[in-house]
Coordinates of C-alpha atoms and ligand atoms in Angstrom, one line a residue:
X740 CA 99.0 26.5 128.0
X741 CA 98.2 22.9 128.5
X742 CA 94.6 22.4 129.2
X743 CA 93.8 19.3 132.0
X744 CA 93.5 16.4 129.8
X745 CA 96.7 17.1 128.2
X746 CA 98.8 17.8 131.1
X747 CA 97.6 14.5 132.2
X748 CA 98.9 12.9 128.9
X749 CA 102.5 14.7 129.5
X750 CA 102.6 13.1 133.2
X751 CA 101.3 9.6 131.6
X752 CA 104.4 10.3 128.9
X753 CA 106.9 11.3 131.6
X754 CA 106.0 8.1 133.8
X755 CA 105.6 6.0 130.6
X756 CA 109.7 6.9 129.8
X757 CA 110.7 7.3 133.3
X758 CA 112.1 4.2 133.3
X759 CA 114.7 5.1 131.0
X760 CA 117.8 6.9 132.5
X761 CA 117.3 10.2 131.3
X762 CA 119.2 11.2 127.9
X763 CA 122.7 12.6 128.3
X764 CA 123.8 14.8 125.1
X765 CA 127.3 13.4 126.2
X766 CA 128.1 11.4 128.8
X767 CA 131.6 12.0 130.6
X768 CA 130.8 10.0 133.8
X769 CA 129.3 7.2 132.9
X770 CA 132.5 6.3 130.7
X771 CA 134.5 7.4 134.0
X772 CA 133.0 4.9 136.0
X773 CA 134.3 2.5 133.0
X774 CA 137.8 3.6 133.3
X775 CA 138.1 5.6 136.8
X776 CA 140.8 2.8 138.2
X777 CA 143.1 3.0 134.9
X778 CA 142.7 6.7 135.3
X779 CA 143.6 6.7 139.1
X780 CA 146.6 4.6 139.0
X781 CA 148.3 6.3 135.6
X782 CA 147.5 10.2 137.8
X783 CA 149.4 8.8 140.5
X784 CA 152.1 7.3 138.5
X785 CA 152.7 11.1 137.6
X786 CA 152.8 12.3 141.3
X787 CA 155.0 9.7 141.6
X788 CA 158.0 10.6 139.2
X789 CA 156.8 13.7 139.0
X790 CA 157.7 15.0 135.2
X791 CA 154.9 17.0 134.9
X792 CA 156.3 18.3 131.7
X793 CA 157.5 16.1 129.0
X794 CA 156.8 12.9 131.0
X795 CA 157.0 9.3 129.9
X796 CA 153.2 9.7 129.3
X797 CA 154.1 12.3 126.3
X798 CA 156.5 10.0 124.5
X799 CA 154.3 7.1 124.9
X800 CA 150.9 8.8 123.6
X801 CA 152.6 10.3 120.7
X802 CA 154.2 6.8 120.1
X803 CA 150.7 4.9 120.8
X804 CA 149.1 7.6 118.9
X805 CA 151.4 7.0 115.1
X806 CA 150.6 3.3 115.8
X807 CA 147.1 2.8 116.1
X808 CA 146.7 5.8 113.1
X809 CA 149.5 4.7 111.0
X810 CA 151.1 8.4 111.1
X811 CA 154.6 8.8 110.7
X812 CA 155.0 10.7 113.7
X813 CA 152.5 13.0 116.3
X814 CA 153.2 15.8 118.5
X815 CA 151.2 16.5 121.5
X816 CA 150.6 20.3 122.2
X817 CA 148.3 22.5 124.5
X818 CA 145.1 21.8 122.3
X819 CA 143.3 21.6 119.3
X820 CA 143.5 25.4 118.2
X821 CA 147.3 25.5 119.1
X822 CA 148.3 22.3 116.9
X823 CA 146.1 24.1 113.9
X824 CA 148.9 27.1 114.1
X825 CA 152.4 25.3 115.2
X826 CA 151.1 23.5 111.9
X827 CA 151.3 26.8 109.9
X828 CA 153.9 28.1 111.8
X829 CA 156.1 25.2 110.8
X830 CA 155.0 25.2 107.0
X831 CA 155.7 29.2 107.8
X832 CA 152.4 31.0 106.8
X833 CA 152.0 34.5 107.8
X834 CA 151.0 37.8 106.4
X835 CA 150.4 37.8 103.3
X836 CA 149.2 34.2 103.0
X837 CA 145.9 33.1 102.0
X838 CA 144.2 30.2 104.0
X839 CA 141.5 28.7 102.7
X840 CA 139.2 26.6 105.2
X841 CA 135.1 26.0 105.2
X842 CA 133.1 28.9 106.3
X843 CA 130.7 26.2 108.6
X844 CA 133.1 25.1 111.1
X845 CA 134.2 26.2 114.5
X846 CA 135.8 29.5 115.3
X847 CA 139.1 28.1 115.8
X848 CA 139.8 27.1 112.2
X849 CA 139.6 30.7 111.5
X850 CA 141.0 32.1 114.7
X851 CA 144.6 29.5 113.9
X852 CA 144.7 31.4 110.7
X853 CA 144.6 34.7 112.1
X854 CA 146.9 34.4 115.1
X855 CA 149.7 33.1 112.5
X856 CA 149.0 36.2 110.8
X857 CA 147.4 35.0 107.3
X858 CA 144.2 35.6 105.7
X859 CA 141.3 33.4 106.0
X860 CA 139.4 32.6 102.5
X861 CA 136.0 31.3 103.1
X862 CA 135.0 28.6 101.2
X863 CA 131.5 27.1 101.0
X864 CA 130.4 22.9 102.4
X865 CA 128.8 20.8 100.5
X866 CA 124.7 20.5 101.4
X867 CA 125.2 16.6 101.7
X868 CA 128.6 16.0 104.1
X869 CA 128.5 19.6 105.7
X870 CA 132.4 19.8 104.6
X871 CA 134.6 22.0 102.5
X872 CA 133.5 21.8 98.8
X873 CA 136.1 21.0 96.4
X874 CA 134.4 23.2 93.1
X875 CA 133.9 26.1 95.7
X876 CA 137.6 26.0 97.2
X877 CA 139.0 25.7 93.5
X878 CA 136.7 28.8 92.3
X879 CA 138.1 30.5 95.9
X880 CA 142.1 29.4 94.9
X881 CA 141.3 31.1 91.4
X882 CA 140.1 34.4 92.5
X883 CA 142.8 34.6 94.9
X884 CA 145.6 33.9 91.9
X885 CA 143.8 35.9 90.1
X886 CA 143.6 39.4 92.4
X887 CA 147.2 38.8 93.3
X888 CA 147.1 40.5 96.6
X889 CA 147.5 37.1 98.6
X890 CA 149.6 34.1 98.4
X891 CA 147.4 30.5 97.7
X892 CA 149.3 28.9 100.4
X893 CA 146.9 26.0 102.5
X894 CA 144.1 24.6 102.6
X895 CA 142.2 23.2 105.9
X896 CA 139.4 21.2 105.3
X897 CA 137.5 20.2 108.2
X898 CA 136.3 16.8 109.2
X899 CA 133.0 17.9 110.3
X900 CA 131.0 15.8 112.8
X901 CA 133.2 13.4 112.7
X902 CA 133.2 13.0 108.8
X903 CA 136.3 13.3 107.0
X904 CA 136.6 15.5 103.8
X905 CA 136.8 14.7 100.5
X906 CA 140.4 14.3 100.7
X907 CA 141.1 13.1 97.3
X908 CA 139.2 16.1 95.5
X909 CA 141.1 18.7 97.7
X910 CA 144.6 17.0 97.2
X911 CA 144.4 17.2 93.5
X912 CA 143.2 21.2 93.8
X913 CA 146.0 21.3 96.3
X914 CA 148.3 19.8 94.2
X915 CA 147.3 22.1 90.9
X916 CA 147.8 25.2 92.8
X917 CA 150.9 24.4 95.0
X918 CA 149.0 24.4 98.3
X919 CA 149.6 22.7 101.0
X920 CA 146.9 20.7 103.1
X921 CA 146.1 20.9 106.9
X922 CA 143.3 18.4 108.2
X923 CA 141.2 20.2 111.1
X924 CA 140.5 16.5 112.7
X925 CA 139.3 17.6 115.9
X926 CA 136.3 16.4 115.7
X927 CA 137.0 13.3 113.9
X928 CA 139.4 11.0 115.9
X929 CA 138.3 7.5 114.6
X930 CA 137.0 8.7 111.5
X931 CA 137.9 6.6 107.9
X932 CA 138.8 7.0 104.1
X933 CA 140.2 4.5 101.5
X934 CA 141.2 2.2 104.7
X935 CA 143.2 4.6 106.2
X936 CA 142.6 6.2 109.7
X937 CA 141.9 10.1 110.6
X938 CA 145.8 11.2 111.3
X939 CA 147.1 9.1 108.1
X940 CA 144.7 10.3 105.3
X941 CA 145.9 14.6 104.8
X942 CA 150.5 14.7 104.9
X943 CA 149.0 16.5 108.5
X944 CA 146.3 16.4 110.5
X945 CA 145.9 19.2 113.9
X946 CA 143.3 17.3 116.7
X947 CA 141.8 18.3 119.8
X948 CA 141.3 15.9 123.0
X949 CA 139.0 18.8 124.9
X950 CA 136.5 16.6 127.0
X951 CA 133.9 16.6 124.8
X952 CA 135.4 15.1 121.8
X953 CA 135.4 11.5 121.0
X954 CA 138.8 11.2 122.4
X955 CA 139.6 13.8 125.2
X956 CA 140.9 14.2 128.2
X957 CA 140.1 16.1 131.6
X958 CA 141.6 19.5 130.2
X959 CA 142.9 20.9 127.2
X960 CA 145.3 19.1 124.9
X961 CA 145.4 18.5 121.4
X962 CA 148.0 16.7 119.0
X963 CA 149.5 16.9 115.1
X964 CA 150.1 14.0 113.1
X965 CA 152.4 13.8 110.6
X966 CA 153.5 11.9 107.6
X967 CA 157.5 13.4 108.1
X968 CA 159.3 12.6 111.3
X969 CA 161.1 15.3 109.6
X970 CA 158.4 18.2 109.9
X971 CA 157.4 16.8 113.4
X972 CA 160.5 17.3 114.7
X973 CA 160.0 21.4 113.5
X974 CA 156.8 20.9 115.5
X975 CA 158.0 20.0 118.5
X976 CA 161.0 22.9 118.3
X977 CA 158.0 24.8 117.7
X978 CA 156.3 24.0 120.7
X979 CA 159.4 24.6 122.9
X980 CA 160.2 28.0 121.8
X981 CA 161.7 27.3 118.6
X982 CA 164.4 25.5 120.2
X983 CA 166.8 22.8 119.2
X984 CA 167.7 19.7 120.1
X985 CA 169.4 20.9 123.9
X986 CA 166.0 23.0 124.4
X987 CA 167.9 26.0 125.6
X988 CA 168.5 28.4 122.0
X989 CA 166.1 29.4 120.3
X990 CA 166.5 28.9 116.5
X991 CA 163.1 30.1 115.2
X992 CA 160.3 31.6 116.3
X993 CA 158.1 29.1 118.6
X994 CA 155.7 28.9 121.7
X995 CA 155.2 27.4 125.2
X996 CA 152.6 24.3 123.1
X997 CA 153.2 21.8 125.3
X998 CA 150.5 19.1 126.7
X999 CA 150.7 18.1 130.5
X1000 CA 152.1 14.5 131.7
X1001 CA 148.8 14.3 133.6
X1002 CA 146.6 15.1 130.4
X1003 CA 148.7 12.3 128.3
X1004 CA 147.7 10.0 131.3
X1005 CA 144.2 10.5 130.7
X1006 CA 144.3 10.3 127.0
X1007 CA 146.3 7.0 127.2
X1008 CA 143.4 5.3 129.9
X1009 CA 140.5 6.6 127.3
X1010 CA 142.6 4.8 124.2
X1011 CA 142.4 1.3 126.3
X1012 CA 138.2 1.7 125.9
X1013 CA 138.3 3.5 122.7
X1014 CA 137.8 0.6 119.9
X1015 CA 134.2 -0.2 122.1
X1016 CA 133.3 2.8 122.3
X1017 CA 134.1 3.8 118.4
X1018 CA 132.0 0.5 117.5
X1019 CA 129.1 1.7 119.6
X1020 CA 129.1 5.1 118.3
X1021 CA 128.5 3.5 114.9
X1022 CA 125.7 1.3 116.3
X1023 CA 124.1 4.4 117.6
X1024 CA 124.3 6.2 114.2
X1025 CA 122.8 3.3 112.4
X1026 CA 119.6 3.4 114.9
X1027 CA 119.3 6.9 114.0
X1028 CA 119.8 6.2 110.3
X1029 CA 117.6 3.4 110.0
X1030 CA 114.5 5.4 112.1
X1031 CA 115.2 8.6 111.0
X1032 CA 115.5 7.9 106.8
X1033 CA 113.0 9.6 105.0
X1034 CA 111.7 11.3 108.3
X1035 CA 114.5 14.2 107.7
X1036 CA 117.8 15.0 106.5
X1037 CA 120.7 12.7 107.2
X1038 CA 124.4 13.4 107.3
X1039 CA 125.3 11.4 104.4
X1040 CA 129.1 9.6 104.1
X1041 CA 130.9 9.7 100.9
X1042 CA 132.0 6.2 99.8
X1043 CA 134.7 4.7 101.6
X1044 CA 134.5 7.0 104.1
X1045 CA 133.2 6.4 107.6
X1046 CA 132.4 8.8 110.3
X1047 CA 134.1 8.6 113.8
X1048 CA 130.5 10.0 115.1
X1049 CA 131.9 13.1 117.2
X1050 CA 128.3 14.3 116.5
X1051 CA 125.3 13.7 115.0
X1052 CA 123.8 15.8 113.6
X1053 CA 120.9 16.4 111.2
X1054 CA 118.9 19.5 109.2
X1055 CA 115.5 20.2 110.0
X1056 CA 113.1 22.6 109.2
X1057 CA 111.4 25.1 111.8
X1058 CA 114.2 23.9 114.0
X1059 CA 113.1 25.9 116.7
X1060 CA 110.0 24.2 117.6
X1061 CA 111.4 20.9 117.1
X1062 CA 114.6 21.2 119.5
X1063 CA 111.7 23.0 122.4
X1064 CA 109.4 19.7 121.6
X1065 CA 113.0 17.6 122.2
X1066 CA 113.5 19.9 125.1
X1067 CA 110.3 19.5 127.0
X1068 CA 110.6 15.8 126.4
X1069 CA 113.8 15.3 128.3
X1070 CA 116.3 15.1 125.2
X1071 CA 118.9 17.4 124.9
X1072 CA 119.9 18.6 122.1
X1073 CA 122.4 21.2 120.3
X1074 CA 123.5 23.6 117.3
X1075 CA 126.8 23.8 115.9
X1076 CA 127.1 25.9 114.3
X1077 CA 124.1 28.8 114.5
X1078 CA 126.2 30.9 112.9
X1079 CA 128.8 30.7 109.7
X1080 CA 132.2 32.0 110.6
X1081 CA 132.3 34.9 107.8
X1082 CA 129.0 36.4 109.5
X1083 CA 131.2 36.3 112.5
X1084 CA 132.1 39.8 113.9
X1085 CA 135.8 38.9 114.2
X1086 CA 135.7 37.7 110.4
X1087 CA 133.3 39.8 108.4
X1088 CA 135.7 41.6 106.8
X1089 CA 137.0 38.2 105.0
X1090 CA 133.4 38.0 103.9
X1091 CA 132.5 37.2 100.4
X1092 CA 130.7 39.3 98.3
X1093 CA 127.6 37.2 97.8
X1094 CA 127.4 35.3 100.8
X1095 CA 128.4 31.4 101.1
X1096 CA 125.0 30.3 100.5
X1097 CA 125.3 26.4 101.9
X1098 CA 126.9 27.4 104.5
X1099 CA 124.5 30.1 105.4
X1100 CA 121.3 28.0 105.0
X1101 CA 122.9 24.7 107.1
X1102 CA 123.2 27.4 109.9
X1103 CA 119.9 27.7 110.4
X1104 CA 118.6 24.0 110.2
X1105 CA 121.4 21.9 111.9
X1106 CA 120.4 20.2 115.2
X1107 CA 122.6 17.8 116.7
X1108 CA 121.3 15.0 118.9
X1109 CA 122.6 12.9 121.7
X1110 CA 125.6 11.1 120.7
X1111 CA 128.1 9.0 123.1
X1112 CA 129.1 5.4 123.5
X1113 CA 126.6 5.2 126.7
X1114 CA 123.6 5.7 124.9
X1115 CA 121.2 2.3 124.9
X1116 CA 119.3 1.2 122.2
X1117 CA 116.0 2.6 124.1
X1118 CA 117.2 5.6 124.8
X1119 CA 118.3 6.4 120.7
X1120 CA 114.5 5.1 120.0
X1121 CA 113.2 7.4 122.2
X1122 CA 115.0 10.5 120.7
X1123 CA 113.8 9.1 117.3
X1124 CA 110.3 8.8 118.3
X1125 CA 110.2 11.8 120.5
X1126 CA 111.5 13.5 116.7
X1127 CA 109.6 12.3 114.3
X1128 CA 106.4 13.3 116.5
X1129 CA 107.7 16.9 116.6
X1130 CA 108.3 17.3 113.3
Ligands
LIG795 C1 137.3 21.7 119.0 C2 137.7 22.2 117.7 C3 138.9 22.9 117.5 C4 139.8 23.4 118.7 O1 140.2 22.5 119.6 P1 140.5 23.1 121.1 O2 141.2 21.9 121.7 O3 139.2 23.4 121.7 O4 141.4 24.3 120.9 C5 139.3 23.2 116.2 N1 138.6 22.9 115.2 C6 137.4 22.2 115.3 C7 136.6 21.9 114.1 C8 136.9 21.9 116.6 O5 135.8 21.2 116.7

C-alpha cells in the first residue's frame, strides 16, 4: 500500500507524463490513419473485379515481394505456420526425418515440423542474439547421425526479434551434413546480412504478415521466398492441392494454402510506408541502445547483420517486478517466449536429456518493450527512464 505522500508523488508522475500520448506496445491505428485511403481504394478495387482468389493482387505482391528482397521467386500462402510446412512438404520431409530448429522460438516452428510428420530436434540459442547456435546444432546433427533412428534432413533457424541467424555458420554445418536450410523469417521482414535482405540470405525463407508483425496485413497470410523459380513453382502446386499447371489433377500431395486478394491488397498499401517505417524502427532501437547500455542486457547484432526490429527485446533480472513497475507506469510490455518449446506439453517428449540450458534461462528474463514505427522520441525516453528506475 501507498501511504499519502506517495500516492501524491504517483498523481504528480501521472500528470507530469500525461502529456505524452500514452505508450502503445504496437500500434496498428495509428499507421492506419497513415495509409487508410491506399488501403480503401486497393479493398474496393477487389470488390470490384472480384477475384477473391488468386487475384492480380497475388501476382503483383509475390512479384513486388522478389524485387524489393532480391528472391528469385515468392509464394504467398495462408500464413506464416503454413509457408514453414508447404516448404517441407515440397523438400518432402516426413516421418522419419529429423528437423532441427532453436528450442526458444514460437510454437509454430515446432508445430510445421510436426504436422509434416518429422521429428523436431531441439537445439539451444546463443545467450547474445537469442538465435540457433551453430556448435549446439552441429553437436544435435551428430547425435542424430550417430543414433541412426532419424534422418539429418533440415535445419530452421529462426530470425528471432527481428535478428537474422548466423546464416553463414549454419550453411557450412548444413552443407557438411547434407541438410537443407529453412529460414523461419516471420519475425524478421526487413532484417539484413552481408548486404543482402531477409528473403535472399537462406536458398528459402517461410514469413508471416499476421498484424502484428513488422509487415502484416488485417488477417492471416504469410509468404515463401525462394532462390529457384523451380522449387516455387512446387510451392505453389503445393498450395493448390498438388496440382499442375491446369489446377484441376492432383499430381502430389498438397493443400488449400492460398492467401486472399483482399489480404495481398493490404500487404501491398503497408509496402508503399514500409522503408519509413523500417528506418524508424531503427531510430527507436538506437534510443534504447544508447539509454539502456550498461543499465541491462541488450540484444546484440552480429556483424553485418542488422535487425528489422519486429521486437525489442531485452533480459532482466527479477523480471517480474520490473514489468509490474513498467505496468503501473503506463508502459506495456511483453514476454516471448516464458516458456522454451521442449518444456512444452505438446513437445516434451522431443526433450533433451539435460535440458537446453540458454534457452531455459532466456525464458525467464526476456521482456520485450514497446516497439513500432509510431513511437516518438519522448515516449522511448520515457520507457527507458521508467526502466532504469525499476530496476
Ligand atoms: C508468427 C510466427 C510464426 C507463424 O506465423 P503465423 O502467420 O502466425 O502462422 C512462425 N514462426 C515465428 C518465429 C513467428 O513469430
Amino acid at each position: 500500500m501507498l501511504n499519502k505522500s506517495e500516492e501524491g508523488n504517483v498523481v504528480q508522475l501521472h500528470q507530469a507524463v500525461s502529456e505524452l500520448p500514452p505508450v502503445q506496445f504496437i500500434d496498428l491505428k495509428a499507421q492506419q490513419a497513415r495509409i487508410r485511403e491506399d488501403v480503401d481504394a486497393r479493398i474496393q478495387a477487389v470488390l470490384d473485379h472480384g477475384a477473391y482468389i488468386n487475384g492480380p493482387e497475388i501476382g503483383e505482391l509475390e512479384k513486388t515481394l522478389a524485387e524489393r528482397t532480391g528472391a528469385a521467386d515468392v509464394v504467398l500462402c495462408g500464413n506464416g505456420t503454413e509457408a514453414l510446412e508447404i516448404a517441407m512438404m515440397g523438400e518432402g520431409i516426413g516421418p522419419g526425418d529429423a528437423v532441427f530448429i532453436p528450442a526458444f522460438t514460437y510454437n509454430a516452428t515446432a508445430s510445421a515440423v510436426m504436422m509434416v510428420g518429422a521429428t523436431p530436434v531441439f537445439v539451444d540459442v546463443e545467450e547474445q542474439t537469442f538465435n540457433i547456435d551453430p556448435e549446439d546444432l552441429e553437436a544435435k546433427v551428430k547425435a542424430v547421425r550417430d543414433a541412426g533412428e532419424l534422418k539429418a534432413k533440415m535445419v530452421v533457424p529462426v530470425d528471432l526479434f527481428g535478428l537474422p541467424a548466423d546464416y553463414p555458420a549454419v550453411a557450412s554445418i548444413a552443407e557438411a551434413y547434407g541438410l537443407s536450410v529453412l529460414s523461419d523469417g516471420a519475425q524478421s521482414f526487413g532484417g539484413q546480412q552481408d548486404g543482402k535482405w531477409v528473403g535472399n540470405i537462406a536458398p528459402m525463407t517461410a514469413t508471416s504478415f499476421f498484424p502484428a508483425k513488422a509487415l502484416g496485413c488485417y488477417g492471416d497470410g504469410g509468404a515463401i521466398f525462394s532462390d529457384s523459380v523451380e522449387r516455387a513453382n512446387i510451392w505453389r502446386s503445393i498450395r493448390w492441392h498438388g496440382t499442375d499447371d491446369t489446377r484441376k489433377e492432383s499430381v502430389r500431395i498438397g493443400t488449400n494454402g492460398r492467401m486472399d486478394s483482399m489480404q495481398a491488397a493490404v500487404v501491398l498499401a503497408k509496402l508503399q510506408i514500409f522503408d519509413s517505417e523500417l528506418a524508424r524502427r531503427h531510430e527507436i532501437a538506437a534510443i534504447y541502445n544508447d539509454m539502456l547500455a550498461e543499465k541491462v542486457q541488450l540484444p546484440k547484432a552480429p556483424q553485418n547483420t542488422q535487425s528489422g526490429w519486429g521486437l525489442y527485446s531485452i533480459l532482466v533480472n527479477d523480471r517480474d517486478r520490473v514489468q509490474t513497475a513498467l505496468k503501473d507506469a503506463g508502459i506495456p510490455t511483453a514476454i516471448y517466449y516464458s516458456q522454451p518449446l521442449h518444456q512444452m506439453t505438446a513437445f516434451r517428449e522431443f526433450a533433451p536429456k539435460d535440458g537446453l540450458l540458454v534457452s531455459e534461462s532466456l525464458s525467464r528474463r526476456i521482456l520485450s518493450l514497446p516497439m513500432h514505427p509510431y513511437l516518438t522520441d519522448g515516449q522511448v525516453r520515457h520507457v527507458c527512464e521508467t526502466l532504469i528506475g525499476a530496476i
